[in-house]
Every structure is written in C-alpha cells, then in structure tokens.
Amino acid sequence: TISSQATCDDVVTELVRCNIGSLIVRDSPNGPVLGIITERDVLKAQAANRVPLQQLPVVKFMTSKLISAGPDGVGKRAAAVALAQLVNCPAPIDGDACGTCASCTRVARLVHADVFLVEPGDTGVIKVDQVREVVERTAYRPFEGRRRVVIVDEADALLAEAQNALLKTLEEPPAASMFVLVTARPDELLPTVRSRCQQLRFGRLSPGDIAAVLMERHAYSAPDAHAAASAADGSLGLALEGGSAALVEAREAAAEML
C-alpha cells in the first residue's frame, strides 16, 4: 500500500524494495482503496515525475479487470474473495470490508448472488461454455450488491477458445462488473488477455508469516508451525497440505540444520 500523496520515485522505490509488481493506493493507511498503480504506469508518467499520484491519470480507480498472479498457496484466491467482499460490503470499516455482515459472509462462502466462481472441472480445464455462461450473467445489473464479481480460479486452465470468449468483455466490461483472473502461471494466458488486465503480483510468504497464521488460525503448536513453515517454500497452502509425517520430517531437518 502507498499513499496517494507519494511521488513516482516513491512508487518505484517501494516496488523494488518489496519485489512486487503493483501497489494499492490509499489516502491514508486505513483509508478506502483509490486504485492500483504499477511500475509500467509510473514509466508512462515520467514527464510528470514527483507529482502526487492523485494528480496522475495513471491511477486505476478500482479497476474492473485484474490478473492475480503468484506462486500457489500464497493467498491469491483469498485476496480475490476479499476484494469481492470489499466492493459489496454495505458497511466497510476503515476502508475494508467488515467481514461479518450478511453480504460478506455470503461472499466468503461463495453463495452471494453477485459473486461467481469459475474453476476447472473434472477434466482439469475451463471450457468456453463456462465462460459464456458467466459473461451472460454479468450483462445484468447486480441483484443484491453494488458490483458483480467474477473470480476465475486457475485461469491458466482456460482453453484458448474460452480465453477468446472473454476478450470482448475484458475490452468493454459491464459498468457494474469486475473480473479477477487468479493464476500461478500468467504467461500461459493469451497475450491479448494479459494486455487487457491490470496485474497484481503476489510474492512468497516468509516462514515467520506462515508460522504465525498456522498458530493463530489453525491451532498448530509453535514447533509444528515453524517446522511446516520452513518446508513450505513460501506457500501457506503447501504448509497446510503437509500431514503429520511431513511435519516430523521437516522438524528433523530443521533440527539438523541447527
């Protein structure tokens, strides 16, 4: 996150420091999300260097088409769901969804009338009929929320025909709709799809962060949490997939290193 009062130089410095591809723009640390800015945006605005971001036309005010990219198990899908909660929460707190209202609860359970999940079927691919169905649904106004949100999980599983079916909608998305393509392999998306979307890049999580989540949310003991985190290669999902045998093996490996 970066302040809307930051300069272009500030953005580049923060992107390099965090090794990420984009930043969320807010007026204050807990203020509402104003938009998303990338290094590419900054380069386009070099002529306006050191001008506050809020004065630059490159800030994307709640962009309607995103590619959420990064390693498996680092929270990309969870972030997409959180975004769907944010844009539909009737009573946000400090610029974020409250997480407890009826709307937020339904979005979290993926049963909200205006939030659609598209994911690979039994064949491991996302077919064109799945895309056409959800595109048709987004043509209508939201039923109970402010925006309709389509989350395409494992978007790299979209068949080429299915990606092509998305293109026209990505070029001119309905005013009250948002598309989030979640993928660990963004390069497998068609260049025409990538060029029409803002990309958010997720990095690997630190072992400390993974261990903290395992202890706070999944009742892991401290030794098991740190053992699982050390063997997870920056992926919370991988840490959670490991069974007790994997924990013992990781703990023994950590003990050998010490």
mmCIF file of C-alpha atoms in Angstrom:
data_model
loop_
_atom_site.group_PDB
_atom_site.id
_atom_site.type_symbol
_atom_site.label_atom_id
_atom_site.label_comp_id
_atom_site.label_asym_id
_atom_site.label_seq_id
_atom_site.Cartn_x
_atom_site.Cartn_y
_atom_site.Cartn_z
ATOM 1 C CA THR A 1 0.000 0.000 0.000
ATOM 2 C CA ILE A 2 1.189 3.528 -0.767
ATOM 3 C CA SER A 3 -0.246 6.981 -0.095
ATOM 4 C CA SER A 4 -1.868 8.963 -2.875
ATOM 5 C CA GLN A 5 0.488 11.793 -1.847
ATOM 6 C CA ALA A 6 3.551 9.740 -2.836
ATOM 7 C CA THR A 7 5.673 10.649 -5.860
ATOM 8 C CA CYS A 8 6.551 8.497 -8.844
ATOM 9 C CA ASP A 9 10.031 7.993 -7.379
ATOM 10 C CA ASP A 10 8.426 6.770 -4.147
ATOM 11 C CA VAL A 11 6.420 4.188 -6.075
ATOM 12 C CA VAL A 12 9.443 2.799 -7.930
ATOM 13 C CA THR A 13 11.454 2.630 -4.689
ATOM 14 C CA GLU A 14 8.684 0.738 -2.900
ATOM 15 C CA LEU A 15 8.132 -1.683 -5.794
ATOM 16 C CA VAL A 16 11.835 -2.542 -5.863
ATOM 17 C CA ARG A 17 12.092 -2.784 -2.070
ATOM 18 C CA CYS A 18 9.169 -5.204 -1.814
ATOM 19 C CA ASN A 19 9.916 -7.016 -5.104
ATOM 20 C CA ILE A 20 6.320 -6.694 -6.226
ATOM 21 C CA GLY A 21 4.642 -5.506 -9.395
ATOM 22 C CA SER A 22 1.946 -3.160 -8.142
ATOM 23 C CA LEU A 23 0.775 -1.108 -5.175
ATOM 24 C CA ILE A 24 -2.638 -0.292 -3.731
ATOM 25 C CA VAL A 25 -3.210 3.463 -3.465
ATOM 26 C CA ARG A 26 -4.973 4.963 -0.417
ATOM 27 C CA ASP A 27 -5.295 8.470 1.029
ATOM 28 C CA SER A 28 -4.309 7.063 4.438
ATOM 29 C CA PRO A 29 -3.112 3.670 5.737
ATOM 30 C CA ASN A 30 -6.656 2.620 6.664
ATOM 31 C CA GLY A 31 -8.486 4.702 4.075
ATOM 32 C CA PRO A 32 -10.559 3.343 1.197
ATOM 33 C CA VAL A 33 -8.826 1.847 -1.820
ATOM 34 C CA LEU A 34 -8.455 4.522 -4.513
ATOM 35 C CA GLY A 35 -6.815 2.379 -7.134
ATOM 36 C CA ILE A 36 -3.810 0.327 -8.184
ATOM 37 C CA ILE A 37 -0.586 1.531 -9.758
ATOM 38 C CA THR A 38 2.245 -0.418 -11.382
ATOM 39 C CA GLU A 39 5.791 0.408 -12.417
ATOM 40 C CA ARG A 40 4.558 0.426 -16.013
ATOM 41 C CA ASP A 41 2.081 3.154 -15.088
ATOM 42 C CA VAL A 42 4.862 5.186 -13.500
ATOM 43 C CA LEU A 43 7.100 4.865 -16.542
ATOM 44 C CA LYS A 44 4.266 6.220 -18.679
ATOM 45 C CA ALA A 45 4.080 9.218 -16.349
ATOM 46 C CA GLN A 46 7.790 10.065 -16.301
ATOM 47 C CA ALA A 47 7.076 13.513 -17.662
ATOM 48 C CA ALA A 48 5.046 14.176 -14.529
ATOM 49 C CA ASN A 49 7.688 12.817 -12.180
ATOM 50 C CA ARG A 50 7.385 13.846 -8.494
ATOM 51 C CA VAL A 51 3.747 14.814 -8.951
ATOM 52 C CA PRO A 52 1.449 13.291 -6.266
ATOM 53 C CA LEU A 53 -0.211 10.132 -7.517
ATOM 54 C CA GLN A 54 -3.694 11.543 -7.005
ATOM 55 C CA GLN A 55 -2.916 14.054 -9.782
ATOM 56 C CA LEU A 56 -1.764 11.400 -12.254
ATOM 57 C CA PRO A 57 -4.251 9.910 -14.701
ATOM 58 C CA VAL A 58 -2.478 6.537 -14.448
ATOM 59 C CA VAL A 59 -4.066 5.597 -11.122
ATOM 60 C CA LYS A 60 -6.656 2.907 -11.783
ATOM 61 C CA PHE A 61 -9.691 3.708 -9.641
ATOM 62 C CA MET A 62 -10.997 0.268 -8.712
ATOM 63 C CA THR A 63 -10.038 -1.379 -11.976
ATOM 64 C CA SER A 64 -12.595 -3.864 -13.280
ATOM 65 C CA LYS A 65 -10.207 -6.469 -14.704
ATOM 66 C CA LEU A 66 -7.336 -7.955 -12.742
ATOM 67 C CA ILE A 67 -4.875 -10.789 -13.058
ATOM 68 C CA SER A 68 -3.894 -12.012 -9.604
ATOM 69 C CA ALA A 69 -0.583 -13.784 -10.203
ATOM 70 C CA GLY A 70 1.917 -15.512 -7.943
ATOM 71 C CA PRO A 71 3.031 -18.871 -6.558
ATOM 72 C CA ASP A 72 0.494 -21.450 -5.435
ATOM 73 C CA GLY A 73 -0.756 -21.168 -1.885
ATOM 74 C CA VAL A 74 0.063 -17.515 -1.162
ATOM 75 C CA GLY A 75 -3.486 -16.168 -0.892
ATOM 76 C CA LYS A 76 -4.364 -15.052 -4.428
ATOM 77 C CA ARG A 77 -7.848 -16.559 -4.387
ATOM 78 C CA ALA A 78 -8.431 -15.366 -0.832
ATOM 79 C CA ALA A 79 -7.481 -11.835 -1.931
ATOM 80 C CA ALA A 80 -9.943 -12.054 -4.824
ATOM 81 C CA VAL A 81 -12.708 -13.073 -2.421
ATOM 82 C CA ALA A 82 -11.715 -10.235 -0.070
ATOM 83 C CA LEU A 83 -11.971 -7.789 -2.972
ATOM 84 C CA ALA A 84 -15.449 -9.112 -3.785
ATOM 85 C CA GLN A 85 -16.380 -8.532 -0.139
ATOM 86 C CA LEU A 86 -14.972 -5.000 -0.206
ATOM 87 C CA VAL A 87 -16.898 -3.834 -3.266
ATOM 88 C CA ASN A 88 -20.162 -5.278 -1.954
ATOM 89 C CA CYS A 89 -19.926 -4.626 1.804
ATOM 90 C CA PRO A 90 -22.679 -2.186 2.892
ATOM 91 C CA ALA A 91 -20.764 -1.077 5.996
ATOM 92 C CA PRO A 92 -16.993 -1.125 5.424
ATOM 93 C CA ILE A 93 -14.698 -0.393 8.371
ATOM 94 C CA ASP A 94 -11.531 1.695 7.909
ATOM 95 C CA GLY A 95 -11.700 1.239 4.158
ATOM 96 C CA ASP A 96 -12.024 -2.552 4.276
ATOM 97 C CA ALA A 97 -14.957 -4.961 4.249
ATOM 98 C CA CYS A 98 -16.394 -5.590 7.705
ATOM 99 C CA GLY A 99 -16.195 -9.348 7.152
ATOM 100 C CA THR A 100 -19.197 -10.040 9.385
ATOM 101 C CA CYS A 101 -22.297 -8.688 7.642
ATOM 102 C CA ALA A 102 -24.651 -10.916 5.645
ATOM 103 C CA SER A 103 -23.093 -9.820 2.360
ATOM 104 C CA CYS A 104 -19.504 -10.500 3.475
ATOM 105 C CA THR A 105 -20.498 -13.867 4.929
ATOM 106 C CA ARG A 106 -22.199 -14.957 1.712
ATOM 107 C CA VAL A 107 -19.250 -13.824 -0.386
ATOM 108 C CA ALA A 108 -16.842 -15.782 1.852
ATOM 109 C CA ARG A 109 -18.996 -18.892 1.336
ATOM 110 C CA LEU A 110 -19.242 -18.115 -2.415
ATOM 111 C CA VAL A 111 -23.038 -18.134 -2.290
ATOM 112 C CA HIS A 112 -23.552 -14.399 -2.917
ATOM 113 C CA ALA A 113 -25.900 -13.719 -5.826
ATOM 114 C CA ASP A 114 -23.430 -11.319 -7.457
ATOM 115 C CA VAL A 115 -20.183 -13.253 -6.997
ATOM 116 C CA PHE A 116 -19.354 -16.048 -9.429
ATOM 117 C CA LEU A 117 -16.538 -18.586 -9.244
ATOM 118 C CA VAL A 118 -15.249 -20.199 -12.419
ATOM 119 C CA GLU A 119 -12.759 -23.043 -11.959
ATOM 120 C CA PRO A 120 -11.541 -26.153 -13.792
ATOM 121 C CA GLY A 121 -13.951 -29.061 -13.992
ATOM 122 C CA ASP A 122 -13.216 -32.772 -13.773
ATOM 123 C CA THR A 123 -11.179 -32.554 -16.980
ATOM 124 C CA GLY A 124 -8.799 -30.019 -15.417
ATOM 125 C CA VAL A 125 -9.697 -27.251 -17.890
ATOM 126 C CA ILE A 126 -12.109 -24.327 -18.043
ATOM 127 C CA LYS A 127 -14.321 -24.663 -21.101
ATOM 128 C CA VAL A 128 -15.817 -21.990 -23.304
ATOM 129 C CA ASP A 129 -19.373 -22.778 -22.149
ATOM 130 C CA GLN A 130 -18.410 -21.933 -18.556
ATOM 131 C CA VAL A 131 -17.098 -18.556 -19.692
ATOM 132 C CA ARG A 132 -20.062 -17.771 -21.903
ATOM 133 C CA GLU A 133 -22.471 -18.531 -19.072
ATOM 134 C CA VAL A 134 -20.779 -16.210 -16.596
ATOM 135 C CA VAL A 135 -20.288 -13.452 -19.189
ATOM 136 C CA GLU A 136 -24.016 -13.545 -19.892
ATOM 137 C CA ARG A 137 -24.762 -13.188 -16.176
ATOM 138 C CA THR A 138 -22.556 -10.116 -15.828
ATOM 139 C CA ALA A 139 -24.559 -8.327 -18.506
ATOM 140 C CA TYR A 140 -27.304 -7.750 -15.932
ATOM 141 C CA ARG A 141 -27.276 -5.290 -13.060
ATOM 142 C CA PRO A 142 -26.226 -6.607 -9.628
ATOM 143 C CA PHE A 143 -29.024 -8.436 -7.832
ATOM 144 C CA GLU A 144 -28.172 -7.613 -4.213
ATOM 145 C CA GLY A 145 -24.753 -5.932 -4.134
ATOM 146 C CA ARG A 146 -23.052 -2.982 -5.803
ATOM 147 C CA ARG A 147 -20.913 -4.950 -8.259
ATOM 148 C CA ARG A 148 -20.903 -8.360 -9.849
ATOM 149 C CA VAL A 149 -17.532 -10.060 -9.382
ATOM 150 C CA VAL A 150 -16.289 -12.996 -11.454
ATOM 151 C CA ILE A 151 -13.374 -14.926 -9.944
ATOM 152 C CA VAL A 152 -11.649 -17.238 -12.427
ATOM 153 C CA ASP A 153 -9.516 -19.570 -10.309
ATOM 154 C CA GLU A 154 -6.597 -21.348 -12.015
ATOM 155 C CA ALA A 155 -7.174 -19.090 -15.008
ATOM 156 C CA ASP A 156 -4.249 -20.714 -16.834
ATOM 157 C CA ALA A 157 -6.615 -23.705 -17.262
ATOM 158 C CA LEU A 158 -8.803 -21.618 -19.598
ATOM 159 C CA LEU A 159 -8.831 -23.200 -23.030
ATOM 160 C CA ALA A 160 -7.790 -20.838 -25.821
ATOM 161 C CA GLU A 161 -11.377 -20.725 -27.061
ATOM 162 C CA ALA A 162 -12.563 -19.817 -23.573
ATOM 163 C CA GLN A 163 -9.985 -17.024 -23.306
ATOM 164 C CA ASN A 164 -11.085 -15.649 -26.641
ATOM 165 C CA ALA A 165 -14.673 -15.671 -25.383
ATOM 166 C CA LEU A 166 -13.526 -13.390 -22.543
ATOM 167 C CA LEU A 167 -11.759 -10.854 -24.735
ATOM 168 C CA LYS A 168 -14.694 -8.683 -25.787
ATOM 169 C CA THR A 169 -15.924 -8.486 -22.191
ATOM 170 C CA LEU A 170 -12.435 -7.563 -20.970
ATOM 171 C CA GLU A 171 -12.247 -4.853 -23.629
ATOM 172 C CA GLU A 172 -15.580 -3.349 -22.570
ATOM 173 C CA PRO A 173 -16.594 -4.816 -19.210
ATOM 174 C CA PRO A 174 -20.097 -4.016 -17.949
ATOM 175 C CA ALA A 175 -20.038 -0.942 -15.699
ATOM 176 C CA ALA A 176 -21.090 -2.841 -12.583
ATOM 177 C CA SER A 177 -18.915 -5.936 -13.089
ATOM 178 C CA MET A 178 -15.383 -6.945 -12.155
ATOM 179 C CA PHE A 179 -13.244 -9.849 -13.381
ATOM 180 C CA VAL A 180 -10.369 -11.337 -11.353
ATOM 181 C CA LEU A 181 -8.221 -13.991 -13.034
ATOM 182 C CA VAL A 182 -6.258 -15.971 -10.438
ATOM 183 C CA THR A 183 -3.209 -17.867 -11.685
ATOM 184 C CA ALA A 184 0.210 -19.176 -10.747
ATOM 185 C CA ARG A 185 1.164 -19.222 -14.434
ATOM 186 C CA PRO A 186 0.136 -15.909 -16.018
ATOM 187 C CA ASP A 187 2.386 -16.488 -19.033
ATOM 188 C CA GLU A 188 0.016 -19.273 -20.125
ATOM 189 C CA LEU A 189 -2.737 -16.712 -20.653
ATOM 190 C CA LEU A 190 -3.046 -15.283 -24.141
ATOM 191 C CA PRO A 191 -1.099 -12.015 -24.628
ATOM 192 C CA THR A 192 -4.373 -10.367 -25.652
ATOM 193 C CA VAL A 193 -5.907 -11.316 -22.304
ATOM 194 C CA ARG A 194 -2.882 -10.149 -20.304
ATOM 195 C CA SER A 195 -2.759 -6.823 -22.122
ATOM 196 C CA ARG A 196 -6.341 -6.007 -21.160
ATOM 197 C CA CYS A 197 -5.891 -6.600 -17.434
ATOM 198 C CA GLN A 198 -4.108 -4.906 -14.570
ATOM 199 C CA GLN A 199 -1.733 -7.411 -12.976
ATOM 200 C CA LEU A 200 -1.234 -7.843 -9.234
ATOM 201 C CA ARG A 201 1.827 -9.930 -8.384
ATOM 202 C CA PHE A 202 1.998 -11.910 -5.161
ATOM 203 C CA GLY A 203 5.343 -12.980 -3.697
ATOM 204 C CA ARG A 204 6.201 -15.941 -1.494
ATOM 205 C CA LEU A 205 5.349 -15.608 2.184
ATOM 206 C CA SER A 206 8.059 -15.537 4.836
ATOM 207 C CA PRO A 207 8.378 -18.576 7.146
ATOM 208 C CA GLY A 208 7.536 -16.289 10.082
ATOM 209 C CA ASP A 209 4.297 -15.137 8.489
ATOM 210 C CA ILE A 210 3.285 -18.702 7.621
ATOM 211 C CA ALA A 211 4.045 -19.945 11.134
ATOM 212 C CA ALA A 212 2.017 -17.097 12.639
ATOM 213 C CA VAL A 213 -1.043 -17.968 10.533
ATOM 214 C CA LEU A 214 -0.725 -21.671 11.358
ATOM 215 C CA MET A 215 -0.655 -20.928 15.081
ATOM 216 C CA GLU A 216 -3.338 -18.219 15.112
ATOM 217 C CA ARG A 217 -5.868 -19.737 12.712
ATOM 218 C CA HIS A 218 -5.138 -23.458 12.567
ATOM 219 C CA ALA A 219 -4.178 -24.306 16.174
ATOM 220 C CA TYR A 220 -0.658 -25.505 15.332
ATOM 221 C CA SER A 221 1.845 -25.714 18.162
ATOM 222 C CA ALA A 222 4.841 -23.409 17.785
ATOM 223 C CA PRO A 223 7.303 -26.246 16.917
ATOM 224 C CA ASP A 224 4.939 -27.767 14.338
ATOM 225 C CA ALA A 225 4.103 -24.369 12.839
ATOM 226 C CA HIS A 226 7.741 -23.404 12.367
ATOM 227 C CA ALA A 227 8.624 -26.862 11.035
ATOM 228 C CA ALA A 228 5.805 -26.747 8.479
ATOM 229 C CA ALA A 229 6.661 -23.160 7.510
ATOM 230 C CA SER A 230 10.327 -23.991 6.954
ATOM 231 C CA ALA A 231 9.376 -26.740 4.493
ATOM 232 C CA ALA A 232 6.610 -24.835 2.707
ATOM 233 C CA ASP A 233 8.733 -22.818 0.252
ATOM 234 C CA GLY A 234 6.773 -19.655 0.992
ATOM 235 C CA SER A 235 3.358 -21.259 0.437
ATOM 236 C CA LEU A 236 0.724 -21.352 3.173
ATOM 237 C CA GLY A 237 -1.279 -23.791 1.087
ATOM 238 C CA LEU A 238 1.658 -26.186 0.929
ATOM 239 C CA ALA A 239 2.180 -25.867 4.680
ATOM 240 C CA LEU A 240 -1.462 -26.774 5.304
ATOM 241 C CA GLU A 241 -1.308 -29.735 2.914
ATOM 242 C CA GLY A 242 1.558 -31.342 4.842
ATOM 243 C CA GLY A 243 0.482 -34.188 7.119
ATOM 244 C CA SER A 244 1.948 -35.193 10.461
ATOM 245 C CA ALA A 245 4.665 -37.263 8.793
ATOM 246 C CA ALA A 246 5.718 -34.231 6.775
ATOM 247 C CA LEU A 247 5.810 -32.163 9.963
ATOM 248 C CA VAL A 248 8.055 -34.685 11.691
ATOM 249 C CA GLU A 249 10.362 -34.810 8.677
ATOM 250 C CA ALA A 250 10.529 -31.003 8.469
ATOM 251 C CA ARG A 251 11.171 -30.717 12.192
ATOM 252 C CA GLU A 252 14.007 -33.239 11.993
ATOM 253 C CA ALA A 253 15.512 -31.406 9.024
ATOM 254 C CA ALA A 254 15.320 -28.106 10.923
ATOM 255 C CA ALA A 255 16.976 -29.704 13.947
ATOM 256 C CA GLU A 256 19.817 -30.989 11.782
ATOM 257 C CA MET A 257 20.390 -27.509 10.368
ATOM 258 C CA LEU A 258 20.630 -26.126 13.924
#
